[in-house]
PDB file of C-alpha atoms in Angstrom:
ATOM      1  CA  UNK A   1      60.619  25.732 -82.121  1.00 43.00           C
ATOM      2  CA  UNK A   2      60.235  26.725 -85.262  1.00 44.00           C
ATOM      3  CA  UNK A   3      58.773  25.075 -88.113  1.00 46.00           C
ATOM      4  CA  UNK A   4      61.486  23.599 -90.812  1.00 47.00           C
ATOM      5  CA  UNK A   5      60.144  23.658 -94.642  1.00 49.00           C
ATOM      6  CA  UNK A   6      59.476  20.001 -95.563  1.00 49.00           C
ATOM      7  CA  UNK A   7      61.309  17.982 -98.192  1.00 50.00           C
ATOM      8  CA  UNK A   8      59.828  17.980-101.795  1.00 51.00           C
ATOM      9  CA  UNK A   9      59.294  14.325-102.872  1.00 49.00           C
ATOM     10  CA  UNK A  10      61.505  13.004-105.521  1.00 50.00           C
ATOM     11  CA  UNK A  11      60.282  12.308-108.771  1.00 48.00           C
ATOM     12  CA  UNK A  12      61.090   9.000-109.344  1.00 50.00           C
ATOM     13  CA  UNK A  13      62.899   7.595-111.985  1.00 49.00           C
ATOM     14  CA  UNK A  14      61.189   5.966-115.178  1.00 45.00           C
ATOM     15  CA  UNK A  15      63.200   3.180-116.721  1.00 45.00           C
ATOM     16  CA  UNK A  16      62.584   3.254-120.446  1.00 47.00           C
ATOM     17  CA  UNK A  17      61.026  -0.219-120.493  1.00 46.00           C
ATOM     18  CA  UNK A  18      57.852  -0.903-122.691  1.00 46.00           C
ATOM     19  CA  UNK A  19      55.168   0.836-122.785  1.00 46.00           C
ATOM     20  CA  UNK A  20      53.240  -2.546-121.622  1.00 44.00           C
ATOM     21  CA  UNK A  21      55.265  -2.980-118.832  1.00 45.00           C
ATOM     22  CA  UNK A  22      54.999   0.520-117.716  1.00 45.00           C
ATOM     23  CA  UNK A  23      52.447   1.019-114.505  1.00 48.00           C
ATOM     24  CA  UNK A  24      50.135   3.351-113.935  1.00 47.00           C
ATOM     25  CA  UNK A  25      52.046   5.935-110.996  1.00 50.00           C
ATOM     26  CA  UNK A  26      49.703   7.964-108.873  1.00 48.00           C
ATOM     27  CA  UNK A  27      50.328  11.865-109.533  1.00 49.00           C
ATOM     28  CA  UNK A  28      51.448  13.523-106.207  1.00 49.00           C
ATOM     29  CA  UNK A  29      48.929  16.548-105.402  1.00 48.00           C
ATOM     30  CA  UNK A  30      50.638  19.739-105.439  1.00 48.00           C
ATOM     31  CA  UNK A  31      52.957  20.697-102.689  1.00 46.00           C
ATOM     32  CA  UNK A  32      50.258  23.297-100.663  1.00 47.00           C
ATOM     33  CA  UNK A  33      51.984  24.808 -97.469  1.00 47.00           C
ATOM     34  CA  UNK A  34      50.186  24.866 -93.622  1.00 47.00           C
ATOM     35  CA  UNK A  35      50.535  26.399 -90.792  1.00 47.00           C
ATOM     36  CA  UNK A  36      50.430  24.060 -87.788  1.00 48.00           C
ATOM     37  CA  UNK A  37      50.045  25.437 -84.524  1.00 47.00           C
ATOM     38  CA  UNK A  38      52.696  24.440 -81.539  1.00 46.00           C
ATOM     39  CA  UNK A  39      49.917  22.261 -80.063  1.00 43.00           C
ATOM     40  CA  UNK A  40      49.262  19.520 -82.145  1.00 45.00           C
ATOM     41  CA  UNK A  41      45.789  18.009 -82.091  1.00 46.00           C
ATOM     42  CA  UNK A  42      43.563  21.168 -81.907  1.00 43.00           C
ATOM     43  CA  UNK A  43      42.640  23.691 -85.444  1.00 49.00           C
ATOM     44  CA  UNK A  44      42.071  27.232 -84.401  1.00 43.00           C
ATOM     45  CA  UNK A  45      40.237  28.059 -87.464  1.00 49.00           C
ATOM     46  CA  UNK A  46      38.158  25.055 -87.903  1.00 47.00           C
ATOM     47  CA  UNK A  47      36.718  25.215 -83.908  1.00 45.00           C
ATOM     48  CA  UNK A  48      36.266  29.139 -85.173  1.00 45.00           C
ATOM     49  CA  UNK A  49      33.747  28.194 -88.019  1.00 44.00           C
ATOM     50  CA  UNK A  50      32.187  26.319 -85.856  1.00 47.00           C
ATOM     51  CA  UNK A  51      31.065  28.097 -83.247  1.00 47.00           C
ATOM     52  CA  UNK A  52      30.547  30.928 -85.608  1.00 49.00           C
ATOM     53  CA  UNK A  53      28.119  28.798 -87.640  1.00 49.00           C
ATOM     54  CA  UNK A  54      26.035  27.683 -84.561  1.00 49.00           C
ATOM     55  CA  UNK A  55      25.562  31.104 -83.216  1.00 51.00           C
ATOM     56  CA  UNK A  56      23.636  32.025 -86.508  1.00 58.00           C
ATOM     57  CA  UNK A  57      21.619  29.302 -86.490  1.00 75.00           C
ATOM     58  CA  UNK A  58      19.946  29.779 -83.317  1.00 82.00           C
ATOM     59  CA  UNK A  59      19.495  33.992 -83.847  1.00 83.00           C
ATOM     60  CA  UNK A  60      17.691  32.844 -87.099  1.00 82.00           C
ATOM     61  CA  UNK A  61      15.266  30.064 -84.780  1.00 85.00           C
ATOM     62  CA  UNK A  62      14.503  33.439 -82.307  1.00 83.00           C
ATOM     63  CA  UNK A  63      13.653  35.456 -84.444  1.00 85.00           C
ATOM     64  CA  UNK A  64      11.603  33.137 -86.234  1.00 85.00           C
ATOM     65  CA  UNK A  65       9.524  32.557 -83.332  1.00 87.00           C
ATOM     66  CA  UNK A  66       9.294  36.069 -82.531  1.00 87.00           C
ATOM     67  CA  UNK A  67       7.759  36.826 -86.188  1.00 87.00           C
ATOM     68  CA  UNK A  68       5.374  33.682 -85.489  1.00 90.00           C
ATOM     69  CA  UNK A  69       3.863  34.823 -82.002  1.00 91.00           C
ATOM     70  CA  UNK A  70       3.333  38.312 -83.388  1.00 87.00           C
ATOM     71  CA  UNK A  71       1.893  37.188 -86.268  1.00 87.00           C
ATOM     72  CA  UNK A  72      -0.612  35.177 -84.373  1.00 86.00           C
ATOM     73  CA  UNK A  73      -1.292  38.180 -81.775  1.00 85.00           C
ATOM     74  CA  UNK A  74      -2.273  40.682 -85.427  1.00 87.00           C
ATOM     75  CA  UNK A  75      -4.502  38.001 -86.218  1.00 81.00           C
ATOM     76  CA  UNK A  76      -6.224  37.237 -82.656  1.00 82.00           C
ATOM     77  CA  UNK A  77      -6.957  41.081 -82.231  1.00 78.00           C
ATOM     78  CA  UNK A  78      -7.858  41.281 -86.154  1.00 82.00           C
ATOM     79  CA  UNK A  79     -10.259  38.639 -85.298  1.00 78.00           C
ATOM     80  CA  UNK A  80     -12.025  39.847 -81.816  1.00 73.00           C
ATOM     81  CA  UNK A  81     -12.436  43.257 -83.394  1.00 70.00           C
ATOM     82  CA  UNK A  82     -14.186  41.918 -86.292  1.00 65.00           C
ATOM     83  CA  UNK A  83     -15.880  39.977 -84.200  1.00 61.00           C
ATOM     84  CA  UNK A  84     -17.012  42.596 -81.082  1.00 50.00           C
ATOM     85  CA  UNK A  85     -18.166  44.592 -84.946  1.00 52.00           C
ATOM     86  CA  UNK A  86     -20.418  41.434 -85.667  1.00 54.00           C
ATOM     87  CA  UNK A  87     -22.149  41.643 -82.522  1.00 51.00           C
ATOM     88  CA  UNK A  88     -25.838  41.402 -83.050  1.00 53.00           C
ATOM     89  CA  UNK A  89     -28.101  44.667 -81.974  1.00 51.00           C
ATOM     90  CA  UNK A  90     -30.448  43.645 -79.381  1.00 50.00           C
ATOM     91  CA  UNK A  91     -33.376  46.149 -78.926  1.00 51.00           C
ATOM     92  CA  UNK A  92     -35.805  45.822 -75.769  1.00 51.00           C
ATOM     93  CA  UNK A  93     -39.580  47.082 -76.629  1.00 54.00           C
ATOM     94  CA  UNK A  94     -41.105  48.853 -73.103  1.00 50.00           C
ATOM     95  CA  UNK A  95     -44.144  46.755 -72.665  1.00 51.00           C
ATOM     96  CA  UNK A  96     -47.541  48.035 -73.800  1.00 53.00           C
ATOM     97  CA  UNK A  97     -49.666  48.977 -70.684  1.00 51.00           C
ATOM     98  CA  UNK A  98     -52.685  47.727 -71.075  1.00 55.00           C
ATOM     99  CA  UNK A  99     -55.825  48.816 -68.511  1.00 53.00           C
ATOM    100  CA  UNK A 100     -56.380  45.807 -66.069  1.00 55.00           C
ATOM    101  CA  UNK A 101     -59.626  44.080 -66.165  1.00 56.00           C
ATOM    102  CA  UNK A 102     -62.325  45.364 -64.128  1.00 55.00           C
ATOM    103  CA  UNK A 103     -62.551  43.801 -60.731  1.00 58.00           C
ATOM    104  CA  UNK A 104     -65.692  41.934 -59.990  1.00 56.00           C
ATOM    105  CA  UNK A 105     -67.924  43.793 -57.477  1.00 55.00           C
ATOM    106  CA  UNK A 106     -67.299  42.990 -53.962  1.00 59.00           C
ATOM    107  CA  UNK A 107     -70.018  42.922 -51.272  1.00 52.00           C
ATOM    108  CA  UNK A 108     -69.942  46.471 -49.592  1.00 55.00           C
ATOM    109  CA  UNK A 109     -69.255  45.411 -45.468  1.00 51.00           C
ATOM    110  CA  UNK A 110     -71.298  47.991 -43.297  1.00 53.00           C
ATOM    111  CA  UNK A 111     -68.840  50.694 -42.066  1.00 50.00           C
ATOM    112  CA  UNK A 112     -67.854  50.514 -38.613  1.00 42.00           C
ATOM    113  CA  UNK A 113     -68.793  52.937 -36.368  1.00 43.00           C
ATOM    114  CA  UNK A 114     -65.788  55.117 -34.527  1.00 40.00           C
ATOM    115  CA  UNK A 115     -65.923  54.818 -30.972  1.00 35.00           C
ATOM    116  CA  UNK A 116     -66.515  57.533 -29.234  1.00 38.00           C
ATOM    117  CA  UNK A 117     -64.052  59.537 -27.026  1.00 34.00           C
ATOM    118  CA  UNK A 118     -65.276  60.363 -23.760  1.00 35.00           C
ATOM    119  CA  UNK A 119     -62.789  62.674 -22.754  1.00 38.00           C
ATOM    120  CA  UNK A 120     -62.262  66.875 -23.376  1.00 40.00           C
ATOM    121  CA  UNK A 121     -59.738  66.533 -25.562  1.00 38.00           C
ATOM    122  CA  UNK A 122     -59.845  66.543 -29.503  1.00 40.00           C
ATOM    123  CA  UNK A 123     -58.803  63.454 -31.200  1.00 45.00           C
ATOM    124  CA  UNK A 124     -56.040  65.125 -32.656  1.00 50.00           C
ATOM    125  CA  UNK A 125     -54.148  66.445 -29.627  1.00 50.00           C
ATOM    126  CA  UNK A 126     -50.999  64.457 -28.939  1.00 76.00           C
ATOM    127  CA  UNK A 127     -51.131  65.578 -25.560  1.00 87.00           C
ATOM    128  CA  UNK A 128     -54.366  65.094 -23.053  1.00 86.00           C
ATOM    129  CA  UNK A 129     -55.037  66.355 -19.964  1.00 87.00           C
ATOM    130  CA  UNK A 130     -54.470  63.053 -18.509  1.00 87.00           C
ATOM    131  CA  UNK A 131     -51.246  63.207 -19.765  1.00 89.00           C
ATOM    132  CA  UNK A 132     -50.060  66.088 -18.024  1.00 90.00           C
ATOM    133  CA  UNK A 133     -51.701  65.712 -15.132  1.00 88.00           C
ATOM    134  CA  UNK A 134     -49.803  66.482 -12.253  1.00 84.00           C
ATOM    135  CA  UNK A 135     -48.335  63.598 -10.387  1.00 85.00           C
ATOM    136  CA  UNK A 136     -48.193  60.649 -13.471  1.00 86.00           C
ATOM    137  CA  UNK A 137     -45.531  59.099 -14.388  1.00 87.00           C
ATOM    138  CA  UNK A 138     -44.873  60.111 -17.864  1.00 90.00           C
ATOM    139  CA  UNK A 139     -45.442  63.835 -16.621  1.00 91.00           C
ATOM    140  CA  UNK A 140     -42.699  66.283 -17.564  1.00 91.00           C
ATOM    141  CA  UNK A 141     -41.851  63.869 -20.697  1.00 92.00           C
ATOM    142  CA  UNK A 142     -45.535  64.920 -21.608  1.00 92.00           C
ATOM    143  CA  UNK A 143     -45.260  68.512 -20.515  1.00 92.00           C
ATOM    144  CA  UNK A 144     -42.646  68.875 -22.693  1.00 93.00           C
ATOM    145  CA  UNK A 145     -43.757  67.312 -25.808  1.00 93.00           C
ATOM    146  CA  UNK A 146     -46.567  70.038 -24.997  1.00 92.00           C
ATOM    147  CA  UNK A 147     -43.900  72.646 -25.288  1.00 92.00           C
ATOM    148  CA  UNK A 148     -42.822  71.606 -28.039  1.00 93.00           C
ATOM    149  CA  UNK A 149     -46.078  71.459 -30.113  1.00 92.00           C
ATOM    150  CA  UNK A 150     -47.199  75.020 -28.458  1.00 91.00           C
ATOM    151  CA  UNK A 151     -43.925  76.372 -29.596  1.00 92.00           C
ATOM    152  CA  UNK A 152     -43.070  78.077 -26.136  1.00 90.00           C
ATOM    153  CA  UNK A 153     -40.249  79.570 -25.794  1.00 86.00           C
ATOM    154  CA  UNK A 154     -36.838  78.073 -25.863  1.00 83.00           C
ATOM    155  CA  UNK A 155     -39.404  75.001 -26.445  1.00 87.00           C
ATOM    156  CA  UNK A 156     -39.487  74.471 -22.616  1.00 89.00           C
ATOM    157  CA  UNK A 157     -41.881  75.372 -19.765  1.00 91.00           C
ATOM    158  CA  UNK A 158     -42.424  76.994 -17.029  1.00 89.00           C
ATOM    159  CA  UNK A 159     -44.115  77.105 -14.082  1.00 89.00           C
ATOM    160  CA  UNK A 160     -46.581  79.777 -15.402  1.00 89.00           C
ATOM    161  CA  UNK A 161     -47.320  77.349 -17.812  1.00 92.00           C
ATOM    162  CA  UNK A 162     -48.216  74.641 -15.762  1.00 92.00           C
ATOM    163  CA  UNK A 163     -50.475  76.835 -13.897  1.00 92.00           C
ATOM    164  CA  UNK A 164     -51.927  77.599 -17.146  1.00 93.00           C
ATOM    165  CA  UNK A 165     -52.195  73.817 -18.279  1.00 93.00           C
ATOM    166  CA  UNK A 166     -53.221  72.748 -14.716  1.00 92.00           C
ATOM    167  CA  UNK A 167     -56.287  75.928 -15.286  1.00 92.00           C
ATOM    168  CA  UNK A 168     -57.100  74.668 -18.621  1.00 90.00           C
ATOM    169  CA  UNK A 169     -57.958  71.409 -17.635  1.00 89.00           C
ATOM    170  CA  UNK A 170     -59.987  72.511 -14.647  1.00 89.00           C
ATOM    171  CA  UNK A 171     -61.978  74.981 -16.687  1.00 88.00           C
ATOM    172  CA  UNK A 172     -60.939  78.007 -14.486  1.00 91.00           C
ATOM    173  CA  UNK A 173     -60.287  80.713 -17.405  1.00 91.00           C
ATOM    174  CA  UNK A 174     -60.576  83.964 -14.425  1.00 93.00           C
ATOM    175  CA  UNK A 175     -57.001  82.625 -12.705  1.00 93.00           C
ATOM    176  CA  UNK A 176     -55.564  81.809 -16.640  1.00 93.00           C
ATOM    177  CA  UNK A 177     -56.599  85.595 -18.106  1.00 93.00           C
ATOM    178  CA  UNK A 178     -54.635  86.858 -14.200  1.00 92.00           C
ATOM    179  CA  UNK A 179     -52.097  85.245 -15.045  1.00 91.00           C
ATOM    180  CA  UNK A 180     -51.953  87.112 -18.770  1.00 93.00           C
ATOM    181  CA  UNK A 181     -52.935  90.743 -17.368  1.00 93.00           C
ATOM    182  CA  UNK A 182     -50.435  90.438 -14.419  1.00 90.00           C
ATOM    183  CA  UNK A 183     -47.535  89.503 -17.569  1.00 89.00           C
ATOM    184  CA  UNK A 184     -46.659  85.927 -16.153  1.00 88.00           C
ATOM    185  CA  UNK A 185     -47.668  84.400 -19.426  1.00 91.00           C
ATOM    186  CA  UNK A 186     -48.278  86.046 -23.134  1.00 92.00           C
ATOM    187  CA  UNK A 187     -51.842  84.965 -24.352  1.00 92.00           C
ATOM    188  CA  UNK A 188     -50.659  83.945 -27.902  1.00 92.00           C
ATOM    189  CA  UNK A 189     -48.771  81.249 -25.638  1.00 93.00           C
ATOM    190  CA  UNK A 190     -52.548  80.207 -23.897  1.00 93.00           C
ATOM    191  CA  UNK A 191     -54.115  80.465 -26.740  1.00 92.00           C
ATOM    192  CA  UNK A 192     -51.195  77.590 -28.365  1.00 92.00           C
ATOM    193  CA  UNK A 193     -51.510  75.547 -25.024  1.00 92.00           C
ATOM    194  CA  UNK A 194     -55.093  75.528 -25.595  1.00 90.00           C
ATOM    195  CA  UNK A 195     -54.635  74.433 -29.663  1.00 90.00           C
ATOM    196  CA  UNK A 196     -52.974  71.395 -28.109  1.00 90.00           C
ATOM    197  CA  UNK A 197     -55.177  70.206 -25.370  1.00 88.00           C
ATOM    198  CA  UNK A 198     -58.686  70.818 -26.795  1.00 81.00           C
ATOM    199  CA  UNK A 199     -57.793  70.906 -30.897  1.00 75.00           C
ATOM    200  CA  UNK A 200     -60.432  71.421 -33.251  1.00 63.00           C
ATOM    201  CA  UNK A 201     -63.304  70.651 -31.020  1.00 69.00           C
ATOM    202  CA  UNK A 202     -66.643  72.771 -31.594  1.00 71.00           C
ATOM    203  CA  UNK A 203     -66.474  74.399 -28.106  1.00 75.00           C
ATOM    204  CA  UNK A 204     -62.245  75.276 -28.899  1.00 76.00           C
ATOM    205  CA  UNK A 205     -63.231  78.228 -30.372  1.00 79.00           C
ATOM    206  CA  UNK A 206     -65.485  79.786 -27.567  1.00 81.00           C
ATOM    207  CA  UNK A 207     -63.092  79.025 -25.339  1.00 84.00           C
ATOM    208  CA  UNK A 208     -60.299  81.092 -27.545  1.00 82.00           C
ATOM    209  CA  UNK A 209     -62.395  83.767 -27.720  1.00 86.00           C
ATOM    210  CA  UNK A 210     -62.596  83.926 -23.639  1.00 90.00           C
ATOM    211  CA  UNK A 211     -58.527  84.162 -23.661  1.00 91.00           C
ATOM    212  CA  UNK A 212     -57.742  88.025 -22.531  1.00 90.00           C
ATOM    213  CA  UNK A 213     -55.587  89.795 -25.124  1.00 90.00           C
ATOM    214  CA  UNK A 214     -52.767  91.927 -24.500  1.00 89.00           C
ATOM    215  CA  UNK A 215     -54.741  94.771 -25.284  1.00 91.00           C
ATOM    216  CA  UNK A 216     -56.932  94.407 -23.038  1.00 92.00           C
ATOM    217  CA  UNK A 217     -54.594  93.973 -19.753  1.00 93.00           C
ATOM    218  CA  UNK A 218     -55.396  96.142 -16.857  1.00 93.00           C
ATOM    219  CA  UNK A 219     -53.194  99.028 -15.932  1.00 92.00           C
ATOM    220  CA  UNK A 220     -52.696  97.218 -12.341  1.00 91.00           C
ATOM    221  CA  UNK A 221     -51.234  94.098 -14.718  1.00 92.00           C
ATOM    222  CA  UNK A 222     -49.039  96.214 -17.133  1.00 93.00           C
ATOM    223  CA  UNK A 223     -47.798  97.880 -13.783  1.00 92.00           C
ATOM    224  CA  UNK A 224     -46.834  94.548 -11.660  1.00 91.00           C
ATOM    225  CA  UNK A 225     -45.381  93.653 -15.064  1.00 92.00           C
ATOM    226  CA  UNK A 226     -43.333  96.432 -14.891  1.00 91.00           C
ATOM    227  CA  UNK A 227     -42.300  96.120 -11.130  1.00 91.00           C
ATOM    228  CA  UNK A 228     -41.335  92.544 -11.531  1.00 90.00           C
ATOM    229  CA  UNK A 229     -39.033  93.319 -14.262  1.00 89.00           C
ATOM    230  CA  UNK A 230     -37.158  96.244 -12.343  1.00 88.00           C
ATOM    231  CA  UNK A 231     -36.860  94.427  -8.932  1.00 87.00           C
ATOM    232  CA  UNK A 232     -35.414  91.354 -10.718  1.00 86.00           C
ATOM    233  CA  UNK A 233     -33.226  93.946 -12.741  1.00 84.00           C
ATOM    234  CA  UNK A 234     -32.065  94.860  -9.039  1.00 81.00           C
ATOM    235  CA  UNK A 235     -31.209  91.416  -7.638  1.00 81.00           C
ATOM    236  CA  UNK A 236     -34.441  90.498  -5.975  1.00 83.00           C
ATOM    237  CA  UNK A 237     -35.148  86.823  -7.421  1.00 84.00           C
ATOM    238  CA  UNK A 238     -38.484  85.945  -9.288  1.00 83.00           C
ATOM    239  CA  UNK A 239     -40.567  84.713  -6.191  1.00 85.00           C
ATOM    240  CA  UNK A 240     -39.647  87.669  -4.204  1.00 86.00           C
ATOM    241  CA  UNK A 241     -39.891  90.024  -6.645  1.00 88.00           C
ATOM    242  CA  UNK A 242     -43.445  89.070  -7.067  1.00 88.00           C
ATOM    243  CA  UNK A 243     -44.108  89.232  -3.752  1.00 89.00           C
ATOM    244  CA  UNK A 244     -42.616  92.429  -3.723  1.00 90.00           C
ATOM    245  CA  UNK A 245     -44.965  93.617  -6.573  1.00 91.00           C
ATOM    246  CA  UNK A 246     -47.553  92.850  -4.831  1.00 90.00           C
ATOM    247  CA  UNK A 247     -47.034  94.715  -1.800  1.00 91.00           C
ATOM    248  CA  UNK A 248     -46.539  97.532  -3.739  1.00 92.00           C
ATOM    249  CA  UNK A 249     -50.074  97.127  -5.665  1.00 91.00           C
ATOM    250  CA  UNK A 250     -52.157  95.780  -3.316  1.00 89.00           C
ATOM    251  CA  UNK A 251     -50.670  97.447   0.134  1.00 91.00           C
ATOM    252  CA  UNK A 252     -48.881 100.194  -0.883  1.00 91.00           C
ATOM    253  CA  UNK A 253     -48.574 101.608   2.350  1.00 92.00           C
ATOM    254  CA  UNK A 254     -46.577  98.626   3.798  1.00 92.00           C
ATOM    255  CA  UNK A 255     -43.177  98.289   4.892  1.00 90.00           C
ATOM    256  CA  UNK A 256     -42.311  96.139   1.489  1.00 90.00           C
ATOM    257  CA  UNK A 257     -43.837  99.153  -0.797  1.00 91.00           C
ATOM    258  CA  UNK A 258     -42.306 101.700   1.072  1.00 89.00           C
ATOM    259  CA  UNK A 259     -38.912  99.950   0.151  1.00 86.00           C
ATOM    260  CA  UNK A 260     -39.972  99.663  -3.687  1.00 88.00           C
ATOM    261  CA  UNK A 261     -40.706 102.953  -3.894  1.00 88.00           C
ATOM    262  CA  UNK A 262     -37.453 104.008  -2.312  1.00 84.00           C
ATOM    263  CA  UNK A 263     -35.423 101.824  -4.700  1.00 83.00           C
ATOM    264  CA  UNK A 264     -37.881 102.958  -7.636  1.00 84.00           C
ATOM    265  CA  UNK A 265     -36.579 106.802  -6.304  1.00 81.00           C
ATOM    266  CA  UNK A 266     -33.183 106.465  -6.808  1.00 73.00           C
ATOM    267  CA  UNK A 267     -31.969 106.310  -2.964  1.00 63.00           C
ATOM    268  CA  UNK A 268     -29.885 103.269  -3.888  1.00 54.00           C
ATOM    269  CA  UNK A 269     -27.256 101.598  -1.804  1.00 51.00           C
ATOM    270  CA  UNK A 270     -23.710 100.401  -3.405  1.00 49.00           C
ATOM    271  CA  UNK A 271     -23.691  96.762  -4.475  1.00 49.00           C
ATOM    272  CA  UNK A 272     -21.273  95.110  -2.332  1.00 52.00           C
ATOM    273  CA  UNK A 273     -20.306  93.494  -5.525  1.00 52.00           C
ATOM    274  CA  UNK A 274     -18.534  96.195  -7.473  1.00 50.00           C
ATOM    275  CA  UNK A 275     -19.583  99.472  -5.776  1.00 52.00           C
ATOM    276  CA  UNK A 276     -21.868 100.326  -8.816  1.00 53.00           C
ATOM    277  CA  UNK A 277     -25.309 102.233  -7.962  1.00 49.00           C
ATOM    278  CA  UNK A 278     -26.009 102.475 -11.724  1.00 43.00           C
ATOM    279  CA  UNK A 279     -26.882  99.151 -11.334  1.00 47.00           C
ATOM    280  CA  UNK A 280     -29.880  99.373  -9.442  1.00 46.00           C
ATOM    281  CA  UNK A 281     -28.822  96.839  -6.975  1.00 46.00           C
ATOM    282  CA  UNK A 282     -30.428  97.379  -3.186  1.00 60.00           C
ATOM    283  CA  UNK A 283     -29.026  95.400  -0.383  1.00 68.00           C
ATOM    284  CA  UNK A 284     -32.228  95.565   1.331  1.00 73.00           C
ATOM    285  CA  UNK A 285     -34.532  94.297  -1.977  1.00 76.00           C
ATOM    286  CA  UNK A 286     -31.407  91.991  -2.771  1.00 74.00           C
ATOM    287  CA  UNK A 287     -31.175  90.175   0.469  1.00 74.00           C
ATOM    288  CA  UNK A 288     -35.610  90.053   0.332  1.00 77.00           C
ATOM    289  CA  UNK A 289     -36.277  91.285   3.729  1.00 81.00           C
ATOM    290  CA  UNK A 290     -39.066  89.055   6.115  1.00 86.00           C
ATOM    291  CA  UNK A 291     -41.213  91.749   5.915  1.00 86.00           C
ATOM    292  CA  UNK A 292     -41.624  90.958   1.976  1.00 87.00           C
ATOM    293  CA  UNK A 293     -42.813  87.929   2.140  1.00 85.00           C
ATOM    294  CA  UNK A 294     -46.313  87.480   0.710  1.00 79.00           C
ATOM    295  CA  UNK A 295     -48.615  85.373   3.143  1.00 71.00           C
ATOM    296  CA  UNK A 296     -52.198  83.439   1.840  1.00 55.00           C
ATOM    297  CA  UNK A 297     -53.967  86.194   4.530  1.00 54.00           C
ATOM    298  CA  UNK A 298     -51.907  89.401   3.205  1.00 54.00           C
ATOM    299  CA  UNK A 299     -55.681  90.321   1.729  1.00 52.00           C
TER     300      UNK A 299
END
């Protein structure tokens, strides 16, 4: 509906009476025009202020706060960094040394005397000939501890060695020095077996000095040597091959040294391997005939 302009009031009507009878008459305010809205009961514009004027007051009461808490975080670090600055300097003196007092004399004790070590071996050796004595417990740990400290080969030992360890201990240097001439063992490697077994000990260095050196082989030892290492080289293992050296040296008109001598010739017979003569392989030397086998009465 729409709205209808209102009525002006009517001025009302002054009777000319006295001016003491006449009464004071309130002045109407000026006629001012509104705009009602179709619902009665509710302003628009005055719920509008309203809000508006509340929503300003709370940005103001953030923002406030925000300006307070940064204000005290300037000041806190402000305030540690002046005081980390403040920090007193503390300097730590190294301690003067000063020479300790002289101990008072002590009564001097009589030294003891050593005791004395009955067996062959020098104090020093790690390894006795107890120790590798043939047949105790701790044997082949022993044996090679002993290879180790002589530096044999491959830092193991063999049984050239323990015939040479075994000789050593019984004092029998003739069957140690065969064993170097005949090229079972290298005398540096006696001579380090000894260094273990006897050490330093006065009599150590006579006993070196018995040790056959290498120049001083035989020719008969250079050539078993040499024998050994070309039957092997032809199948024959070590044992027989030895035997089979000795045939040759000491019988050489045997059965066994006729053999050598062929296979030393050339008259070779294929390998049943591969069919390969170049390789020096002889059935006869390979399978070690009977007739090759060294007995205690060969001599």
């Amino acid at each position: 509906a729409m709205a209808t302009e209102p009525s002006r009031p009517q001025t009302p009507n002054v009777v000319n009476e006295p001016s003491s009878k006449l009464k004071a008459q309130p002045i109407a305010a000026p006629f001012e025009p509104t705009m009602r809205p179709a619902v009665s009961g509710f302003n628009v514009n005055s719920a509008a202020v309203s809000n508006k004027k509340t929503g300003i007051t709370w940005i103001q009461i953030a923002l406030g706060l925000v300006a307070i808490i940064l204000l005290a975080v300037i000041v806190f670090f402000i305030k540690s960094k002046n005081d980390v600055a403040e920090l007193p300097v503390v300097t730590i003196e190294a301690p003067v040394a000063t020479a300790p007092a002289p101990a008072a004399p002590q009564p001097t004790a009589e030294p003891v005397p050593e005791p004395q070590v009955e067996t062959a071996v020098a104090q020093e050796a790690t390894v006795t000939c107890s120790d590798v004595k043939y047949g105790n417990e701790s044997y082949h740990q022993k044996m090679e501890e002993l290879a180790v400290l002589a530096e044999l080969p491959d830092g193991y030992y063999s049984r050239y060695d323990e015939d040479v360890v075994s000789n050593i201990c019984k004092g029998n240097m003739e069957d140690i020095n065969s064993s170097i001439d005949y090229g079972y063992v290298k005398s540096s490697a006696v001579k380090a077996i000894l260094k273990v077994l006897i050490g330093h000990q006065p009599e150590a260095e006579k006993i070196y000095s018995k040790v056959l050196t290498e120049e001083n082989r035989s020719a008969e030892g250079k050539k078993y040597e040499y024998l050994l290492g070309q039957l092997m080289g032809m199948g024959a293992g070590t044992s027989a091959a030895s035997n089979m050296a000795m045939y040759y040296i000491e019988k050489p008109e045997s059965q066994c040294a006729m053999l050598v001598q062929r296979a030393l010739d050339g008259e070779l017979i294929k390998s049943p391997l591969n069919g390969d003569a170049s390789l020096m392989v002889v059935d006869e030397i390979y399978d070690s005939p009977e007739y090759c086998k060294w007995q205690l009465n060969t001599k």
